[in-house]
Coordinates of C-alpha atoms and ligand atoms in Angstrom, one line a residue:
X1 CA 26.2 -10.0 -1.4
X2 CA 26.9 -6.3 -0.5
X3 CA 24.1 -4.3 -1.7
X4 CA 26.1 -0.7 -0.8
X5 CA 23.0 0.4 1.7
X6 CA 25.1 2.0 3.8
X7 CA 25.5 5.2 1.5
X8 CA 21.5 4.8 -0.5
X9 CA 19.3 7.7 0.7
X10 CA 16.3 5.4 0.5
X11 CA 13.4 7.3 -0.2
X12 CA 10.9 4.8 -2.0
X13 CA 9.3 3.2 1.4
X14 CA 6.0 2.8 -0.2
X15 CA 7.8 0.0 -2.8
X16 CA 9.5 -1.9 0.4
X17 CA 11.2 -1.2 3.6
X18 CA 14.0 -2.4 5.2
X19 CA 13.7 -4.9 8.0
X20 CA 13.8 -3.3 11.3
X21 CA 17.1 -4.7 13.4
X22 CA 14.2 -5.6 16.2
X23 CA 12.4 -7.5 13.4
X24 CA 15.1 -9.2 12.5
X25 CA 16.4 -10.2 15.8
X26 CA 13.5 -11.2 16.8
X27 CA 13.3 -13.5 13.9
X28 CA 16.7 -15.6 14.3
X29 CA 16.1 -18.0 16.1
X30 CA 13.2 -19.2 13.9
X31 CA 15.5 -19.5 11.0
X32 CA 17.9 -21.5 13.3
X33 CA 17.5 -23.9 16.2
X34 CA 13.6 -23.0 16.5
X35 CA 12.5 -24.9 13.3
X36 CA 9.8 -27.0 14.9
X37 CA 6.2 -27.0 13.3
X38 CA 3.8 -25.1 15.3
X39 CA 1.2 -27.7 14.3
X40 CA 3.2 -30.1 16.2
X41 CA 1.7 -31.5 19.3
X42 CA 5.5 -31.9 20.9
X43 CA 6.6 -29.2 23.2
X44 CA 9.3 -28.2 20.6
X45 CA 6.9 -27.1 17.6
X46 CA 4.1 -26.2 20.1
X47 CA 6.5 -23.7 21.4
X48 CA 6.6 -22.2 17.7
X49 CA 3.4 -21.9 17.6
X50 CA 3.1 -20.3 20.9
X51 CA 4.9 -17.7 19.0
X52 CA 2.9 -17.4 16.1
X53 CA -0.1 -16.9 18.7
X54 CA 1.7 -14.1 20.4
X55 CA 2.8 -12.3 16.8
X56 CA -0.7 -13.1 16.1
X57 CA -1.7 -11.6 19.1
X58 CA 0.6 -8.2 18.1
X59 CA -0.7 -7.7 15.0
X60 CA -4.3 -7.7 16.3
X61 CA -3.4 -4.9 18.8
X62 CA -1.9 -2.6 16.0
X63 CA -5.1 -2.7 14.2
X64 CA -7.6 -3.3 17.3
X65 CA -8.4 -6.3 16.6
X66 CA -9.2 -9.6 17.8
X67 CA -6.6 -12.1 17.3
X68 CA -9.2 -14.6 15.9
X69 CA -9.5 -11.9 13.4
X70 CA -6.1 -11.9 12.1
X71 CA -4.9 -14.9 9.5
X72 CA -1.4 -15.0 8.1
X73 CA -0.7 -15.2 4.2
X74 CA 2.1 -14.8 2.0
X75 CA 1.7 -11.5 0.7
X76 CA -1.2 -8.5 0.3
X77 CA -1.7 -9.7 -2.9
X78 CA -3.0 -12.7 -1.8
X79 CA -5.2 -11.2 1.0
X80 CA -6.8 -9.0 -1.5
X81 CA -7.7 -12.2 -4.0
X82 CA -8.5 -14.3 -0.9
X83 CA -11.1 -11.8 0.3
X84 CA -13.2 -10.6 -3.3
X85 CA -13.1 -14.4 -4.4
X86 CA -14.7 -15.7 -1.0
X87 CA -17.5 -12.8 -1.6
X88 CA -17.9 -14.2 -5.1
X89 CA -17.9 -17.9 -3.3
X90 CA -20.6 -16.4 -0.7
X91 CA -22.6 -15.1 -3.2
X92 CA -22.4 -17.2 -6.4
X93 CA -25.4 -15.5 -7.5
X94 CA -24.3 -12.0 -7.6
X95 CA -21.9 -10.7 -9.9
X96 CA -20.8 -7.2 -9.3
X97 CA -17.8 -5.8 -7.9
X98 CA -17.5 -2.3 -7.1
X99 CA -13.6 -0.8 -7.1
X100 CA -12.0 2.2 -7.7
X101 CA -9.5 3.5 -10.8
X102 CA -6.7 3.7 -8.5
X103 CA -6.5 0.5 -6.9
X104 CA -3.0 -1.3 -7.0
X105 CA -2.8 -4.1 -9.4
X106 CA -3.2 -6.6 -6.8
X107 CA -7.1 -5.8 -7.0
X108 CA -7.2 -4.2 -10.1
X109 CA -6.0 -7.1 -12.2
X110 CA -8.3 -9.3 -10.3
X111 CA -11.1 -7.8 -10.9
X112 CA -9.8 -7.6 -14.8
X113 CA -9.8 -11.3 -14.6
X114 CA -13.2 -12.3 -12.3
X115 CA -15.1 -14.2 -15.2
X116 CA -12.9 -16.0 -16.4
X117 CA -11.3 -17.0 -12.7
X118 CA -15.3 -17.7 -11.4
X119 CA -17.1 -19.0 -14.8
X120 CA -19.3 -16.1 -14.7
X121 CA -20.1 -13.0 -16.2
X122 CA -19.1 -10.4 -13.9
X123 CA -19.6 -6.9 -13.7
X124 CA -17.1 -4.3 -12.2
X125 CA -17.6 -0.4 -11.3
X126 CA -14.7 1.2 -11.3
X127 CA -15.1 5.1 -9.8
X128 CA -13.4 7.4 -10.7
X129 CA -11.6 10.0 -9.0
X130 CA -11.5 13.9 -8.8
X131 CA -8.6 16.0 -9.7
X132 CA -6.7 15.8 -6.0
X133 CA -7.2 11.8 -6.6
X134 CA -10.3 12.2 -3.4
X135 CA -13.6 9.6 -4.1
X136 CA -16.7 11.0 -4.2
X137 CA -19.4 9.2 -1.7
X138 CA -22.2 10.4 -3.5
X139 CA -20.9 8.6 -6.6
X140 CA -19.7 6.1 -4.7
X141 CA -23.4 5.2 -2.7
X142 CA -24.8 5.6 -6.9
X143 CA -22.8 2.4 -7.4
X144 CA -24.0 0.2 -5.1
X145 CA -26.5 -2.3 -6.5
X146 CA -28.8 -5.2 -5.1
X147 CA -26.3 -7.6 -7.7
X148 CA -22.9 -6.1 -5.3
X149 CA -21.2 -8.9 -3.5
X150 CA -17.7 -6.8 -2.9
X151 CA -16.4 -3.2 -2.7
X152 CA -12.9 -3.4 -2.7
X153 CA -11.5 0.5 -2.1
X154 CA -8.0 0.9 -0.7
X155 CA -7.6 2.8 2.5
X156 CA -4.6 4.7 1.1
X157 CA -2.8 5.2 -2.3
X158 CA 0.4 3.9 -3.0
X159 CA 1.4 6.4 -5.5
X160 CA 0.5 9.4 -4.5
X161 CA -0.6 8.7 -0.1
X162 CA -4.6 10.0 -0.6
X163 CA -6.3 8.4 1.5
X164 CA -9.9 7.6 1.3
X165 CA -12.8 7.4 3.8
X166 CA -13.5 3.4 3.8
X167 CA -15.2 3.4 7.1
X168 CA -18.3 5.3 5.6
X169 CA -18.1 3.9 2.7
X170 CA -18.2 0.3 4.7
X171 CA -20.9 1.7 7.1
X172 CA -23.0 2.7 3.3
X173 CA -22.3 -1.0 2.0
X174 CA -23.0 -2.9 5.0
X175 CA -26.2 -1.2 4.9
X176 CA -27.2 -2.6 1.7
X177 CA -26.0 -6.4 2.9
X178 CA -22.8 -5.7 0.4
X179 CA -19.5 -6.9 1.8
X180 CA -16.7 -4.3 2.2
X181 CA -12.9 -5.2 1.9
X182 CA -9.9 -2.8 2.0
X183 CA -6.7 -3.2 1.0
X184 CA -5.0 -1.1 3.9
X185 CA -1.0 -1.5 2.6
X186 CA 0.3 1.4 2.5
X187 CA -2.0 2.5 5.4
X188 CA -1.2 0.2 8.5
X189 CA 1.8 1.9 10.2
X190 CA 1.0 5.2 9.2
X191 CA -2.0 5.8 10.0
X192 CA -3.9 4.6 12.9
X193 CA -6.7 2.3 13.0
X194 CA -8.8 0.6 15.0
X195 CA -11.0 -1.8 13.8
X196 CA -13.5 -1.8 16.6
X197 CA -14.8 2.0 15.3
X198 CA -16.0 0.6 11.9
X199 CA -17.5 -2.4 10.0
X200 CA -15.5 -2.9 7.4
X201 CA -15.5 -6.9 6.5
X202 CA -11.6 -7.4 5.1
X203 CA -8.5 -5.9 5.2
X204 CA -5.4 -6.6 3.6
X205 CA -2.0 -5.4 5.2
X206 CA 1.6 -6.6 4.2
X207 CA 4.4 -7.2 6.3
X208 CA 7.1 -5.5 3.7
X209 CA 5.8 -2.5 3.8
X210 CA 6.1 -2.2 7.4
X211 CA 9.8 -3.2 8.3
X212 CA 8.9 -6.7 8.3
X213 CA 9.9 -9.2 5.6
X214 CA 8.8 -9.8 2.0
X215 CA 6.4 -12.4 1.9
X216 CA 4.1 -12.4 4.3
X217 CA 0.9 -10.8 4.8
X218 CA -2.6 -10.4 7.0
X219 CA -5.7 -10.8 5.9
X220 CA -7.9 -9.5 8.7
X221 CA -11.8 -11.0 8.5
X222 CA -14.4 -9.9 10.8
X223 CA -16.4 -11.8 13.2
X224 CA -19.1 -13.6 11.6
X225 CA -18.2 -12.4 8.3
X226 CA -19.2 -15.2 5.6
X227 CA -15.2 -16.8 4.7
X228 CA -14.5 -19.3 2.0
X229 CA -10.8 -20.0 2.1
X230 CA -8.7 -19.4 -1.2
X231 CA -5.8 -22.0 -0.1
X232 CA -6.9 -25.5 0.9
X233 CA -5.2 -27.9 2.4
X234 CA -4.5 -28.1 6.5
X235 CA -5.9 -26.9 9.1
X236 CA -3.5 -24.0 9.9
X237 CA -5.3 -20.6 10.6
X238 CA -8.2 -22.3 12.1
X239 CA -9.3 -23.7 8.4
X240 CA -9.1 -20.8 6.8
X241 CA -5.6 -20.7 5.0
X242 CA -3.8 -23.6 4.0
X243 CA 0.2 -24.4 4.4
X244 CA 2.7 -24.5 7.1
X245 CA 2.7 -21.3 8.5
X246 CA 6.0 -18.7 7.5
X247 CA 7.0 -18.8 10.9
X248 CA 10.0 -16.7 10.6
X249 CA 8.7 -14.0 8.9
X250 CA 5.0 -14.2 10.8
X251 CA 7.2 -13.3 14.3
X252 CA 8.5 -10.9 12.7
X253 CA 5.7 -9.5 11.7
X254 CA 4.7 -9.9 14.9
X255 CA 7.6 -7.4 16.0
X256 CA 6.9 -4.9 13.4
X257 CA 3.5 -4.9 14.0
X258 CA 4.6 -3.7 18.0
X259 CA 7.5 -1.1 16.9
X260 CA 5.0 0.4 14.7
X261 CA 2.6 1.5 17.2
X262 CA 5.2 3.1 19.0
X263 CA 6.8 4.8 16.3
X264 CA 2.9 5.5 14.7
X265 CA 3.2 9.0 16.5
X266 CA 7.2 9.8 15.0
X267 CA 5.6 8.7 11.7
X268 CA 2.7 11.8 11.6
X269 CA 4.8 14.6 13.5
X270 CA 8.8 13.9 12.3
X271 CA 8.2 12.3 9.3
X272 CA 5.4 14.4 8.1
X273 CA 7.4 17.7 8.9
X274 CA 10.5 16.1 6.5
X275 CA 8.1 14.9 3.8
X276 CA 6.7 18.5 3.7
X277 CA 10.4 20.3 3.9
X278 CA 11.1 18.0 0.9
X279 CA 7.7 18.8 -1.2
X280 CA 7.6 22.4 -0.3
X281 CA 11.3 22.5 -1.0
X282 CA 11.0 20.8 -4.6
X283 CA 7.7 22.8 -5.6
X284 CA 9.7 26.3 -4.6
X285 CA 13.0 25.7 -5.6
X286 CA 11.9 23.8 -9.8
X287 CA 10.0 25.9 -11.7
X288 CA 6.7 23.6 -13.6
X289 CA 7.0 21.3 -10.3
X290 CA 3.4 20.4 -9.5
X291 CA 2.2 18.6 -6.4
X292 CA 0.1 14.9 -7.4
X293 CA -2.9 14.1 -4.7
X294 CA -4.5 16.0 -2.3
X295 CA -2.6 18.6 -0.2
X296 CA -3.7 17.4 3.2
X297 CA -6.0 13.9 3.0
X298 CA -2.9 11.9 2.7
X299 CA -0.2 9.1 4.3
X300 CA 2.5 11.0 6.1
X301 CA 4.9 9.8 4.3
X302 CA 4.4 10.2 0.9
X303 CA 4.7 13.0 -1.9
X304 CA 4.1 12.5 -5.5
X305 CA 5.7 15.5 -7.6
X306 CA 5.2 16.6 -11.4
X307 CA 8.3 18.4 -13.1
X308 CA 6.7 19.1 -16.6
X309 CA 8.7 18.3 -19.6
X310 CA 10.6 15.9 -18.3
X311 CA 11.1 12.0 -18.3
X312 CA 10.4 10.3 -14.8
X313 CA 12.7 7.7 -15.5
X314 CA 15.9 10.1 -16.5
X315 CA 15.1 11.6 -13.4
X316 CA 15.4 8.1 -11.6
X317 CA 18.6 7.8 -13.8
X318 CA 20.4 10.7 -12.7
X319 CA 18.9 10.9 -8.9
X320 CA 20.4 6.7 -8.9
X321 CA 23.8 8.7 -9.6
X322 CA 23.6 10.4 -6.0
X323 CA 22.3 6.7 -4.7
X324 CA 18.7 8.3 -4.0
X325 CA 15.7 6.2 -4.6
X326 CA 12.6 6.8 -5.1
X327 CA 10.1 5.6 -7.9
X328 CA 8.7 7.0 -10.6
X329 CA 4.6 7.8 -12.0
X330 CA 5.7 7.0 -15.4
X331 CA 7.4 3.4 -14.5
X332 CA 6.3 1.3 -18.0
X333 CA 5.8 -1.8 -16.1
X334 CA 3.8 -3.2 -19.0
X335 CA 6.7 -2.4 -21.4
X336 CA 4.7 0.3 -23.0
X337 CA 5.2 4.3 -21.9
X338 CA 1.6 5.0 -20.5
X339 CA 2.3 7.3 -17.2
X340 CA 0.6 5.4 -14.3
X341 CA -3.2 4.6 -14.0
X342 CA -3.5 6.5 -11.1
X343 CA -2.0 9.7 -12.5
X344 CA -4.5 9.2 -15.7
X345 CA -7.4 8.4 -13.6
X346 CA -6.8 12.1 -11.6
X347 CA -6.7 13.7 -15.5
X348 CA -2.8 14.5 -14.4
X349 CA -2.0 16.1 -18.4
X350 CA 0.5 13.7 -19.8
X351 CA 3.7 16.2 -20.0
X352 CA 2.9 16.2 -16.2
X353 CA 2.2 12.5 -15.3
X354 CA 5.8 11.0 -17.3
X355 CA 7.9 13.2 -14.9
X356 CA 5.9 12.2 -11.7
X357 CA 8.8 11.3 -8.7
X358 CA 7.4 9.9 -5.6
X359 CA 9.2 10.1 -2.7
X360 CA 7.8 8.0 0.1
X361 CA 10.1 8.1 3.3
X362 CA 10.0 6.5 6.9
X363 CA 11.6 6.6 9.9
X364 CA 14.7 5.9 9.4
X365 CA 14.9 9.4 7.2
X366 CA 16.6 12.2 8.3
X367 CA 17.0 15.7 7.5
X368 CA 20.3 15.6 6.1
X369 CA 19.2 13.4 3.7
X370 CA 16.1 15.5 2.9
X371 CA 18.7 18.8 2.5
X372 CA 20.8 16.3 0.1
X373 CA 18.1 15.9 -1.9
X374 CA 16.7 19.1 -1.8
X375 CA 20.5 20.1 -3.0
X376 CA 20.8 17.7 -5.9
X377 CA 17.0 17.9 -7.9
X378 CA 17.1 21.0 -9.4
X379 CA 20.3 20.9 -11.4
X380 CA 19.2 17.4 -12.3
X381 CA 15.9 19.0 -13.6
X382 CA 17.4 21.6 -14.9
X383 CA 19.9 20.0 -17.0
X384 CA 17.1 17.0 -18.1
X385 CA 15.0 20.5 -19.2
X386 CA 18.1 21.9 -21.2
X387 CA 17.9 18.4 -23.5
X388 CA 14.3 18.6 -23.5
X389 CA 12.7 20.3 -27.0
X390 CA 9.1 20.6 -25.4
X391 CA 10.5 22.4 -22.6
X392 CA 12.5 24.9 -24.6
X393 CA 8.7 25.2 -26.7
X394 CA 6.7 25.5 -23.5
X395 CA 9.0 26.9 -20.6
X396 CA 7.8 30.5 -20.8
Ligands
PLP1 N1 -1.6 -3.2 -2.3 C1 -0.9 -2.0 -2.3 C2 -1.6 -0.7 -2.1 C3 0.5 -2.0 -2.4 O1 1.1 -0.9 -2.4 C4 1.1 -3.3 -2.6 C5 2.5 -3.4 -2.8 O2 3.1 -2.5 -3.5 C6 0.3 -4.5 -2.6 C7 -1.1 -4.4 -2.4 C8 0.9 -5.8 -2.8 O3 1.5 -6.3 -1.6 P1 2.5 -7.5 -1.7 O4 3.7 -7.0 -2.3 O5 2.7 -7.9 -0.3 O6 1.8 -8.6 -2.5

């Protein structure tokens, strides 16, 4: 199938990325002649598995950690379950989760659906967060109770890039016994960390979003943090994850994992300085554009913008006519026309929040395509205001 890429200015990096040509390279011969199991104990799958060690091994060093640390999964979705339903194992007797409003439905829903997935009555805080879409700490310590098993806060927003401090807020839980997990992304790749500088317990990270492949993911688990394993079955991952590993995929991974450490330093001088020619551009140029998220705590790569009045889907309509994506605040995924959660949970007013645009970009961005866009979004604005009746009310 020919999807067309060659022409898309693909701006929505923070929904997936494409595979890097390294990744992918790398990957071949595991889809090919390579196919032995690395559980095997002939040479031909033990030499697989010598290179799931060694992507193992990779994605350790991008997050400095150890690679006992690091075990594979399918997705970040099911590294965030696997590590708030393991507290809840660890702890049968507590029952209190403590989240944040903003969290991506892979923890949010979960922790929608904790009773009736444990057999308890469970309790979850969810904070909420200030205007810029920042969490308060004080609030934050205020939640913490003796009956905590989990905090699950995510390192960085996928809508709109803020980025919150998780290593205190670990350092604050830990404190208190309480087990801290962080769904890290949209973070690893952008941003750097090292896991040897904090005591968080978890993290989840996902190769996707990372120029690796849909479909697998990390769940990263302390040293001598308490583990009770979501998939049973083999002994792959040392006992802690069930099922023949996604060898294919975990290489490349692995791959990923190495290109982006070395692009990590492109990703906050380049691609920052493109991300804020685009958002300055688009706040100066559209009159009633407003910037969503905090001006400087945020991913590199990421800007979520406001043009009042306006639908954020017709946007994506008429932008899709250039062959720019991007994604928008307002995107009903539950069929109804609610503007995002996170957007809500910041008090964004609702003529703001339905024509929220985020643009997340990468490396593979250039400025040309940045001018393009900066060229093409305020007719389409413009005109989308001309059919609007609340603009014409409200414009002055
Ligand atoms: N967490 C965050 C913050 C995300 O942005 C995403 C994907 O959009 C996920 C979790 C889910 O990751 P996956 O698609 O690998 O399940």
């Amino acid at each position: 199938m020919d999807c067309g890429n060659d022409n898309v200015i693909y701006m929505d990096n923070n929904a997936t990325t494409r595979i890097a040509p390294e990744v992918l390279d790398a990957m071949m011969p595991f889809l090919s002649g390579c196919y032995g199991n690395p559980s095997s104990m002939h040479t031909f799958g033990g030499q697989v598995g010598r290179a799931v060690e060694e992507a193992r091994a990779r994605v350790a060093e991008l997050i400095g950690a150890d690679p006992e640390e690091i075990v594979f999964t399918s997705c970040g979705t099911e590294s965030d379950s696997t590590a708030i339903l393991s507290a809840f194992q660890t702890y049968p007797e507590k029952r209190h989760v403590v989240t944040s409003r903003v969290e991506h439905p892979a923890v949010k829903s979960l922790c929608d659906s904790l009773t009736q997935l444990t057999g308890h009555k469970h309790r979850t805080t969810r904070l909420m967060v200030e205007a810029d879409g920042t969490l308060d700490l004080e609030s934050f310590e205020k939640a913490l109770t003796e009956d905590t098993a989990i905090v699950s806060i995510m390192w960085a927003n996928n809508e709109t890039g803020v980025i919150f401090p998780v290593e205190k807020m670990a350092a604050l839980a830990n404190e208190r016994g309480i087990l801290f997990h962080t769904d890290a992304v949209q973070a690893v790749g952008k941003l750097p960390i090292n896991m040897q500088e904090n005591t968080i317990n978890f993290l989840s990270l996902s190769g996707h979003k990372l120029h690796a492949p849909k479909g697998v993911g990390v769940l990263y688990i302390r040293k001598g943090t308490p583990f009770v394993p979501f998939l049973n079955g083999g002994h792959q991952e040392n006992g802690r994850r069930g099922g023949t590993e996604n060898v294919a995929s975990i290489v490349g991974l692995g791959r990923a994992c190495q290109l982006a450490a070395e692009t990590l330093d492109e990703e906050n001088t380049r691609v920052r300085a493109l991300r804020d020619k685009l958002e300055q551009g688009l706040l100066t140029s559209i009159p009633r554009a407003m910037l969503n998220g905090h001006p400087k705590e945020r991913l590199p790569n990421t800007t979520n913008v406001s043009f009042e009045f306006v639908e954020g889907e017709a946007i994506l309509l008429h932008m899709n006519q250039y062959n720019i994506c991007a994604s928008s605040g307002s995107a009903c995924t539950s069929g109804s026309l609610e503007p995002s959660h996170v957007l809500r949970a910041m008090g964004v007013p609702f003529t703001a929040a339905h024509g929220s645009i985020r643009f997340s970009l990468s490396v593979y961005n250039t400025e040309e395509e940045v001018d393009f866009v900066l060229e093409k979004m305020p007719p389409i604005i413009a005109n989308l205001r001309e059919m609007s009746p609340f603009w014409e009310e409200n414009k002055a």
